Coordinates of C-alpha atoms in Angstrom, one line a residue:
X24 CA 0.0 0.0 0.0
X25 CA 2.8 2.4 0.9
X26 CA 4.7 1.6 -2.3
X27 CA 1.5 2.3 -4.3
X28 CA 0.9 5.6 -2.6
X29 CA 4.5 6.6 -3.3
X30 CA 4.1 5.7 -7.0
X31 CA 0.9 7.7 -7.2
X32 CA 2.6 10.7 -5.5
X33 CA 5.5 10.4 -7.9
X34 CA 3.1 10.4 -10.9
X35 CA 1.2 13.5 -9.5
X36 CA 4.5 15.4 -8.9
X37 CA 5.7 14.5 -12.4
X38 CA 2.4 15.6 -13.9
X39 CA 2.5 18.9 -12.1
X40 CA 6.1 19.4 -13.2
X41 CA 5.1 18.7 -16.9
X42 CA 2.2 21.1 -16.7
X43 CA 4.4 23.8 -15.1
X44 CA 7.0 23.4 -17.8
X45 CA 4.3 23.5 -20.5
X46 CA 2.8 26.6 -18.9
X47 CA 6.2 28.3 -18.7
X48 CA 7.0 27.4 -22.3
X49 CA 3.7 28.9 -23.5
X50 CA 4.1 32.1 -21.5
X51 CA 7.6 32.4 -22.9
X52 CA 6.5 31.7 -26.4
X53 CA 6.5 34.1 -29.3
X54 CA 2.7 33.8 -29.5
X55 CA 2.2 35.0 -25.9
X56 CA 4.9 37.7 -26.4
X57 CA 3.1 39.0 -29.5
X58 CA -0.1 39.3 -27.4
X59 CA 1.7 41.3 -24.8
X60 CA 3.1 43.6 -27.5
X61 CA -0.4 44.2 -28.8
X62 CA -1.8 44.8 -25.4
X63 CA 0.9 47.4 -24.5
X64 CA 0.5 49.2 -27.9
X65 CA -3.3 49.4 -27.4
X66 CA -3.0 50.6 -23.8
X67 CA -0.6 53.4 -24.8
X68 CA -2.7 54.4 -27.8
X69 CA -5.9 54.5 -25.7
X70 CA -4.4 56.3 -22.7
X71 CA -1.9 58.7 -24.3
X72 CA -2.8 58.7 -28.0
X73 CA 0.8 57.7 -28.9
X74 CA 2.0 54.8 -31.1
X75 CA 4.2 52.2 -29.4
X76 CA 6.1 50.2 -32.1
X77 CA 8.2 47.1 -31.6
X78 CA 10.7 46.7 -34.5
X79 CA 12.1 43.5 -32.9
X80 CA 10.5 40.6 -31.1
X81 CA 9.8 40.8 -27.4
X82 CA 11.3 37.9 -25.4
X83 CA 9.7 37.0 -22.1
X84 CA 10.9 34.7 -19.4
X85 CA 9.3 33.6 -16.1
X86 CA 11.8 31.3 -14.3
X87 CA 14.1 31.4 -12.4
X88 CA 13.7 35.1 -12.9
X89 CA 10.8 37.0 -14.6
X90 CA 11.7 39.6 -17.2
X91 CA 12.0 40.5 -20.8
X92 CA 14.5 41.4 -23.5
X93 CA 13.6 43.4 -26.6
X94 CA 15.3 45.1 -29.5
X95 CA 14.4 48.5 -31.0
X96 CA 11.2 50.1 -29.7
X97 CA 9.9 53.5 -30.5
X98 CA 7.2 55.9 -29.2
X99 CA 5.5 58.6 -31.3
X100 CA 4.5 62.1 -30.4
X101 CA 1.0 62.5 -29.1
X102 CA -1.6 62.3 -32.0
X103 CA 1.3 62.2 -34.5
X104 CA 3.3 59.6 -36.4
X105 CA 6.5 61.6 -35.6
X106 CA 8.9 59.7 -33.4
X107 CA 9.4 61.1 -29.9
X108 CA 11.7 58.5 -28.3
X109 CA 13.3 55.2 -29.1
X110 CA 15.9 52.7 -27.8
X111 CA 18.0 50.0 -29.5
X112 CA 17.7 47.4 -26.8
X113 CA 16.4 46.9 -23.3
X114 CA 16.5 44.2 -20.6
X115 CA 14.7 43.8 -17.3
X116 CA 15.1 40.9 -14.9
X117 CA 13.0 40.4 -11.7
X118 CA 13.3 37.8 -9.0
X119 CA 10.1 35.7 -8.8
X120 CA 9.8 34.6 -5.1
X121 CA 9.9 38.0 -3.5
X122 CA 6.8 39.0 -5.5
X123 CA 4.7 36.8 -3.2
X124 CA 5.6 39.2 -0.3
X125 CA 4.8 42.3 -2.4
X126 CA 8.5 43.0 -2.9
X127 CA 9.8 43.7 -6.4
X128 CA 13.5 42.8 -6.5
X129 CA 15.0 43.8 -9.8
X130 CA 18.3 42.3 -10.7
X131 CA 19.0 44.7 -13.6
X132 CA 17.4 47.4 -15.8
X133 CA 19.4 48.0 -18.9
X134 CA 18.6 50.4 -21.8
X135 CA 20.9 50.9 -24.7
X136 CA 20.8 53.5 -27.5
X137 CA 18.1 55.7 -26.0
X138 CA 17.2 58.7 -28.0
X139 CA 14.5 61.3 -27.1
X140 CA 13.6 64.9 -28.1
X141 CA 11.9 67.1 -25.5
X142 CA 10.2 70.1 -27.0
X143 CA 9.2 73.3 -25.3
X144 CA 6.4 74.8 -27.4
X145 CA 5.6 78.5 -28.0
X146 CA 3.0 78.4 -25.3
X147 CA 5.5 77.0 -22.7
X148 CA 4.0 73.5 -22.6
X149 CA 6.2 70.4 -23.2
X150 CA 5.7 67.5 -25.5
X151 CA 6.0 65.2 -22.4
X152 CA 3.3 66.8 -20.3
X153 CA 0.8 64.0 -21.0
X154 CA 3.4 61.4 -19.9
X155 CA 4.0 63.2 -16.6
X156 CA 0.4 62.9 -15.6
X157 CA -0.5 59.4 -14.3
X158 CA -3.2 57.7 -12.2
X159 CA -2.9 57.9 -8.5
X160 CA -1.4 54.6 -7.1
X161 CA -3.9 52.3 -5.4
X162 CA -3.7 49.1 -3.5
X163 CA -1.3 47.9 -0.8
X164 CA 2.1 49.5 -0.4
X165 CA 4.9 48.0 -2.5
X166 CA 8.6 47.8 -1.9
X167 CA 10.9 48.1 -5.0
X168 CA 14.5 47.1 -4.9
X169 CA 16.8 47.5 -7.9
X170 CA 20.3 46.0 -7.8
X171 CA 21.6 47.7 -10.9
X172 CA 20.4 50.3 -13.5
X173 CA 22.3 51.1 -16.7
X174 CA 21.2 53.5 -19.4
X175 CA 23.0 54.9 -22.4
X176 CA 21.9 57.3 -25.2
X177 CA 21.3 60.9 -26.1
X178 CA 18.8 63.6 -25.3
X179 CA 17.8 66.7 -27.3
X180 CA 16.1 69.8 -25.8
X181 CA 14.3 71.9 -28.5
X182 CA 12.9 75.3 -27.7
X183 CA 10.4 76.4 -30.4
X184 CA 10.5 80.0 -29.3
X185 CA 14.3 80.6 -29.3
X186 CA 15.1 78.0 -31.9
X187 CA 17.8 76.4 -29.7
X188 CA 18.2 72.7 -29.8
X189 CA 21.2 71.5 -27.7
X190 CA 21.9 67.8 -27.6
X191 CA 23.5 65.9 -24.8
X192 CA 25.3 62.9 -26.3
X193 CA 27.0 59.9 -24.8
X194 CA 24.7 59.9 -21.8
X195 CA 25.8 57.2 -19.4
X196 CA 23.7 56.5 -16.3
X197 CA 24.6 53.8 -13.8
X198 CA 23.0 53.2 -10.4
X199 CA 23.0 50.5 -7.8
X200 CA 21.2 49.7 -4.5
X201 CA 18.0 51.5 -5.4
X202 CA 15.2 51.1 -2.8
X203 CA 11.7 52.6 -3.1
X204 CA 8.9 52.2 -0.5
X205 CA 5.5 53.4 -1.8
X206 CA 4.1 53.0 1.7
X207 CA 6.4 55.3 3.6
X208 CA 7.1 57.2 0.3
X209 CA 10.8 57.0 0.9
X210 CA 13.8 56.1 -1.3
X211 CA 17.5 55.3 -1.1
X212 CA 20.2 54.9 -3.7
X213 CA 23.7 53.6 -2.8
X214 CA 25.5 55.0 -5.9
X215 CA 24.4 57.0 -8.9
X216 CA 26.7 58.2 -11.7
X217 CA 25.6 60.3 -14.6
X218 CA 27.8 61.5 -17.5
X219 CA 27.2 63.2 -20.8
X220 CA 28.8 65.5 -23.4
X221 CA 27.4 68.8 -24.8
X222 CA 29.2 71.4 -26.9
X223 CA 32.6 69.7 -26.2
X224 CA 32.0 69.7 -22.5
X225 CA 32.1 66.4 -20.8
X226 CA 30.5 66.3 -17.3
X227 CA 30.3 63.5 -14.7
X228 CA 28.0 63.7 -11.7
X229 CA 28.4 61.2 -8.9
X230 CA 26.0 60.8 -6.0
X231 CA 26.4 58.4 -3.0
X232 CA 24.1 57.6 -0.2
X233 CA 21.1 59.3 -1.6
X234 CA 18.2 59.3 1.0
X235 CA 14.9 61.1 0.6
X236 CA 11.2 61.2 0.9
X237 CA 8.2 62.7 -0.9
X238 CA 7.9 65.3 1.9
X239 CA 11.4 66.2 2.8
X240 CA 13.3 65.9 -0.5
X241 CA 16.7 64.2 -0.7
X242 CA 20.2 64.4 0.7
X243 CA 23.4 62.9 -0.8
X244 CA 27.1 63.2 -1.1
X245 CA 27.9 64.9 -4.4
X246 CA 31.0 64.9 -6.6
X247 CA 31.2 66.7 -10.0
X248 CA 33.9 66.3 -12.7
X249 CA 34.0 68.6 -15.7
X250 CA 36.3 68.3 -18.7
X251 CA 35.9 71.2 -21.3
X252 CA 37.6 71.8 -24.6
X253 CA 37.6 74.9 -26.9
X254 CA 38.8 74.8 -30.4
X255 CA 42.0 72.8 -31.1

């Protein structure tokens, strides 16, 4: 009887493992990823009247970490086909088990080849005003932890009134030890380094031990390096 029970238990465990593997394979499949692409594009179009376009296939994984990898993605201006921003590749990886305790533990967020143009119109409004307005968060508090953040690209600021359009190239953002608590509305960053070049001026900003809250602002240790060149 005991041997039979063990055999039945083994069969049940094997069946569950097969179903879990099949479910993971389906969720990671191109068919499912295409559905996610379509859902995201429709949501952005409905909420912001902007076109989100995936030039490369979205790859989704669920175990042992949840996350995605994607190639070139672009976002249009509001109610326009003109491109507002794009990136060449992005990757996000999130640990699965902490999600059960409402903790989002992100191993890495990496974005390469980011390009964006921020426009200040004649009336003083910005072309990103609609993106800065979001719904008020609801539900239980959430704790977000990010081990590493990496971002590279360029940013252009265009002023329609003055005609100025400076561009910061070679933007290199790296951060580590990011912690955000939506309940206490506090945040902490171990290290944050931001570098970029504009008009032959290369600047590097380094922050360590950044602590802050929505009410009191932030404090940090700051270091700035500037390397400028004029003519030859």
